[in-house]
Tab-separated table of C-alpha atoms and ligand atoms in Angstrom:
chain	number	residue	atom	x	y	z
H	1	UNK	CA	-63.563	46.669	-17.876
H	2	UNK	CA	-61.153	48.477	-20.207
H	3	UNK	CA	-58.024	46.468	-18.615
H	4	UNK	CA	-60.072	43.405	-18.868
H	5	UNK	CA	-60.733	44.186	-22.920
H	6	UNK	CA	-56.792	44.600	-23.304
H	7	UNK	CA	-55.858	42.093	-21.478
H	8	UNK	CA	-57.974	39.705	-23.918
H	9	UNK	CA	-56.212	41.389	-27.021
H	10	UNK	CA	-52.735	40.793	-25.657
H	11	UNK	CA	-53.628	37.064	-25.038
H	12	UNK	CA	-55.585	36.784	-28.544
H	13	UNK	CA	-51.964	38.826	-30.313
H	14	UNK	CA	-49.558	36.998	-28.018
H	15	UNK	CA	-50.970	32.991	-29.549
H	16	UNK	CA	-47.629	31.831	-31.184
H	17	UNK	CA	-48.661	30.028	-34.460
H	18	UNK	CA	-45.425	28.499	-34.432
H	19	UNK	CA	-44.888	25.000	-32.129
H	20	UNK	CA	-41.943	26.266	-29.935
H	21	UNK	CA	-39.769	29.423	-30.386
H	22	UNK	CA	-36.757	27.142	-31.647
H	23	UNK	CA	-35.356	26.208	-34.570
H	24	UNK	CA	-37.088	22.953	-35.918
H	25	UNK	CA	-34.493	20.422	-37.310
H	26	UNK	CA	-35.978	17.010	-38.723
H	27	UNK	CA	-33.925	14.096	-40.613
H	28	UNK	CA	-35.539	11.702	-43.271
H	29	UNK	CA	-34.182	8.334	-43.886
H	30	UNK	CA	-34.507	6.929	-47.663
H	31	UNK	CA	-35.993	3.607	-47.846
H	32	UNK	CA	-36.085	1.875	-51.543
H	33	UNK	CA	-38.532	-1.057	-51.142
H	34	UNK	CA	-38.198	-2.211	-54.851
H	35	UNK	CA	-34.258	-2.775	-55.058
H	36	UNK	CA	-33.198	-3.709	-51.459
H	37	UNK	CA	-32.040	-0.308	-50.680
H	38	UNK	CA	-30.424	0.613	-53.946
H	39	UNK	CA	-31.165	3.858	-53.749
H	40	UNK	CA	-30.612	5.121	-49.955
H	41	UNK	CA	-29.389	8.520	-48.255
H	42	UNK	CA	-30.235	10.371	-45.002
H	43	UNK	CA	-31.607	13.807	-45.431
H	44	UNK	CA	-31.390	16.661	-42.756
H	45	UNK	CA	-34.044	19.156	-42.607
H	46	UNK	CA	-33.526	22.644	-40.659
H	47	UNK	CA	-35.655	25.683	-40.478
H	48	UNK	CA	-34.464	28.939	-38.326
H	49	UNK	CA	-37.176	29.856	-35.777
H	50	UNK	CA	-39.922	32.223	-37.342
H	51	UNK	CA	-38.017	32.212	-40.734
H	52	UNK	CA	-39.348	31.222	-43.920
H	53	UNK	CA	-36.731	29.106	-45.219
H	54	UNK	CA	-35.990	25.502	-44.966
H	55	UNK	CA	-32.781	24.059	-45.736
H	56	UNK	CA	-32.737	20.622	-46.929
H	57	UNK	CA	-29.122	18.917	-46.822
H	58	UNK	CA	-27.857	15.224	-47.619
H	59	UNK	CA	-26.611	12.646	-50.124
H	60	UNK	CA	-28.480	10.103	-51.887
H	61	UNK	CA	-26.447	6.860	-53.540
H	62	UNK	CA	-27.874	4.682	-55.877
H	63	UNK	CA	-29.300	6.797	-58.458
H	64	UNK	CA	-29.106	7.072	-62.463
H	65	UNK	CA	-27.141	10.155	-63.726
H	66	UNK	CA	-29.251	12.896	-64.397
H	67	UNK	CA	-32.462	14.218	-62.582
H	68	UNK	CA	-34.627	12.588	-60.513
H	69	UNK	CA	-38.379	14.193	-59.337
H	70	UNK	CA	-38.074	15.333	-55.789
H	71	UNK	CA	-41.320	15.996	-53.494
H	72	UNK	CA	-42.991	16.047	-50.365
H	73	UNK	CA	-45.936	14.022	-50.622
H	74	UNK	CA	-48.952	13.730	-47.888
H	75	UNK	CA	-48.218	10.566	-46.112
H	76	UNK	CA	-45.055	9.220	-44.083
H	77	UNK	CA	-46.431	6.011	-45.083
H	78	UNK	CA	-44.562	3.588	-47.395
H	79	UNK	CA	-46.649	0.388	-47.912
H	80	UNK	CA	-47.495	-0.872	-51.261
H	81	UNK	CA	-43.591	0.417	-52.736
H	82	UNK	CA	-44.273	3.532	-51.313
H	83	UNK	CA	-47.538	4.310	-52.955
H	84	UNK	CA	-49.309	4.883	-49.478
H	85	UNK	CA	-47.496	8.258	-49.338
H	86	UNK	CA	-50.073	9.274	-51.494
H	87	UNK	CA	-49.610	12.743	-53.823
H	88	UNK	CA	-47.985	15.561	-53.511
H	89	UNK	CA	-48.463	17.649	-50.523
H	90	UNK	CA	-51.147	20.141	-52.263
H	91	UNK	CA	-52.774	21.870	-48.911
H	92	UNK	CA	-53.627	24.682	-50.874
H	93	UNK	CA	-54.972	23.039	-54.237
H	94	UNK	CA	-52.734	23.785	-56.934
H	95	UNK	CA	-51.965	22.504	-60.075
H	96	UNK	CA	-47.864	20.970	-59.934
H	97	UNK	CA	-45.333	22.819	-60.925
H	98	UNK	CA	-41.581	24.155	-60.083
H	99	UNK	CA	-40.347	25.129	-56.721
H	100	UNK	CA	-40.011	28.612	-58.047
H	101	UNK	CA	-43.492	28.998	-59.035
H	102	UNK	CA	-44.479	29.044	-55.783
H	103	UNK	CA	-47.467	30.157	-54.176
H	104	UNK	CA	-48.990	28.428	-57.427
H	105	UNK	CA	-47.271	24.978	-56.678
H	106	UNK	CA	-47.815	22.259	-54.504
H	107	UNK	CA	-46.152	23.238	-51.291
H	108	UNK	CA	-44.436	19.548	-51.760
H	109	UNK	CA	-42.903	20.848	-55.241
H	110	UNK	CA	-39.235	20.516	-54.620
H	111	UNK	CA	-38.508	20.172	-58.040
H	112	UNK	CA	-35.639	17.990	-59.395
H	113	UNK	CA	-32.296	16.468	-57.782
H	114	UNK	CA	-29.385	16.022	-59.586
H	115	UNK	CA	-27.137	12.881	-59.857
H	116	UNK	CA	-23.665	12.894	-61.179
H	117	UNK	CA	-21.960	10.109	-63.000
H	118	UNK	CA	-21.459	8.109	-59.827
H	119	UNK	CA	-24.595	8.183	-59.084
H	120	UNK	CA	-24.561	10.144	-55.807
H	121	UNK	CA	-27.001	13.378	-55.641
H	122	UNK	CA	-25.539	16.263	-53.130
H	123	UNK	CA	-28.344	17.904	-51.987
H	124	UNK	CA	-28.472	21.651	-50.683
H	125	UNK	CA	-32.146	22.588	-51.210
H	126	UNK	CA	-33.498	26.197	-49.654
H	127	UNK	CA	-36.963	26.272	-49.985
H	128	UNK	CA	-39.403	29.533	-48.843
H	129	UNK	CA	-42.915	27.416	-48.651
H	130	UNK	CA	-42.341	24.573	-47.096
H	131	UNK	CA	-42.716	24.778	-43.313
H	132	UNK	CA	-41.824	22.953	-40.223
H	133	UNK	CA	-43.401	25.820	-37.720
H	134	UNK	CA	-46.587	24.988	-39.063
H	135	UNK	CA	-49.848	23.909	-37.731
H	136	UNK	CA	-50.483	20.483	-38.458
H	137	UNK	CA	-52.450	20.698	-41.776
H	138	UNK	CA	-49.557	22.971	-43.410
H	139	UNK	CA	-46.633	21.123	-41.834
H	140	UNK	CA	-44.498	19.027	-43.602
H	141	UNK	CA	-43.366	16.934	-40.030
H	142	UNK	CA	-44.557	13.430	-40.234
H	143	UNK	CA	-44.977	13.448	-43.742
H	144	UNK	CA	-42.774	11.762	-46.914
H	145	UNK	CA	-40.470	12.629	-49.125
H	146	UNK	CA	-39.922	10.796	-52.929
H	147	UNK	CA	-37.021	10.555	-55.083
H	148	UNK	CA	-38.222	9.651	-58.806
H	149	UNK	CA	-36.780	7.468	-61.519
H	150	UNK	CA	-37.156	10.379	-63.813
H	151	UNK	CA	-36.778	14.259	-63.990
H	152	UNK	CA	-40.439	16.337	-63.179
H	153	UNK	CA	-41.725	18.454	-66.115
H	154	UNK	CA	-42.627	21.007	-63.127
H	155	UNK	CA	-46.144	21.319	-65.173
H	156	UNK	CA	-44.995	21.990	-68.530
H	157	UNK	CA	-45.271	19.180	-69.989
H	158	UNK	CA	-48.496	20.159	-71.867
H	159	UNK	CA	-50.492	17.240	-70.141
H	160	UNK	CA	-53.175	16.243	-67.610
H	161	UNK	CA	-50.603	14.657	-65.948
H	162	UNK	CA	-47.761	16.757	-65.853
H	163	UNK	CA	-50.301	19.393	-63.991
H	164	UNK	CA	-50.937	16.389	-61.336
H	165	UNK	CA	-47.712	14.606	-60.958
H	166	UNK	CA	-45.131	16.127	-63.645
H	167	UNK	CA	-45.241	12.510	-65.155
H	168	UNK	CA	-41.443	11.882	-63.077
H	169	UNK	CA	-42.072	8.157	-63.400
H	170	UNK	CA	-41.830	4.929	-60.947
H	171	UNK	CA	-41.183	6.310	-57.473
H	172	UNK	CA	-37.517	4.838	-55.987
H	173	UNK	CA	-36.687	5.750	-52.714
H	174	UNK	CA	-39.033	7.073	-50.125
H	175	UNK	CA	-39.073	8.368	-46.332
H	176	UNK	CA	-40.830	10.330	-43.068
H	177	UNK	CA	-39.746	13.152	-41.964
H	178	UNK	CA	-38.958	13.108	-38.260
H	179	UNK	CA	-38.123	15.782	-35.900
H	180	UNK	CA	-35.196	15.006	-33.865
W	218	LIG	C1	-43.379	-3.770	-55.261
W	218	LIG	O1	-42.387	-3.816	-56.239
W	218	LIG	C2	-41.897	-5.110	-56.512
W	218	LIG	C3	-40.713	-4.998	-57.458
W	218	LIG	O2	-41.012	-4.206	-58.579
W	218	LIG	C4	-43.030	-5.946	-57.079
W	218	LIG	O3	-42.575	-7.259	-57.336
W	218	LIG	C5	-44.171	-5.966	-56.081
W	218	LIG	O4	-45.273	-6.639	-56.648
W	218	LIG	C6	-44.588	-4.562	-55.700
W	218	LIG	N1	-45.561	-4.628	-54.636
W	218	LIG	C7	-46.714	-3.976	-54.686
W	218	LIG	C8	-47.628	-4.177	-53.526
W	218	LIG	O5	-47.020	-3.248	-55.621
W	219	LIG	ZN1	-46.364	18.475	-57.567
């Protein structure tokens, strides 16, 4: 009876909540649906297996100099210009705001990207609370990423909206992130 009891525990202890005991790499291909690709780039997502960080790599042409608003949203779904993405990814219910505000942030809160006078945005992102080892509801696999026409006010910008969206304008360039 006792062995029987610990044998349950070790089973109960011993459920991995990650997917796989790898590291989980994923790409994300930047479609602009507005300017016939204008704004395009490949994006390579990596996260060490049972670490908390994901790296977030890759170049995007086709931009305006300056920042651009730069978040996971629900949805790897681009219909309608990219509007079927839907919001932020908000699994937790929080108001927007900077990646560095995290845990009150969306979890899609990336912040902003920065493009330099050609145009091109070099991307080296490391974020702590995002995840790819996730279950379902809390990963970020399968769903999209947005680049903005404008920089996000990461919630300070004293409005409803910069609490919902951080008012980062028209969105350009969308894509689904895909494990490899
Ligand atoms: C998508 O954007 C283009 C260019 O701005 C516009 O002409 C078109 O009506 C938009 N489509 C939808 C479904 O909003
Ligand atoms: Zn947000």
């Amino acid at each position: 009876m006792i062995l029987i009891l610990t044998l349950g525990v070790f089973v109960l202890t011993a459920t991995p909540i990650v997917q796989g005991q790898r590291d989980t790499r994923a790409y994300c291909q930047l479609y602009d649906p507005t300017n016939r690709n204008r704004v395009h780039g490949r994006l390579t997502l990596h996260q060490q297996y049972n670490t908390p960080l994901v790296q977030i790599t890759g170049r995007i042409y086709g931009l305006r100099p300056g920042l651009h608003g730069f978040h996971v949203h629900e949805r790897g779904t681009f219909g309608r210009n990219c509007s079927n993405a839907g919001q932020h990814f908000n699994p937790f219910n929080q108001n927007h705001a900077g990646p560095s505000d995290a845990p009150r942030r969306h979890v899609g809160d990336l912040g902003n990207i920065y493009a330099n006078n050609w145009g091109v945005a070099n991307l080296a992102i490391y974020d702590h609370y995002i995840r790819m080892q996730e279950t379902r509801q809390l990963s970020i696999i399968g769903r999209g990423i947005m680049v903005r026409a404008d920089p996000a006010d990461l919630g300070r910008g004293g409005n409803d909206e910069s609490l919902k969206t951080g008012n980062a304008g028209a969105r350009l360039a969308c894509c689904q992130i895909k494990t490899y």
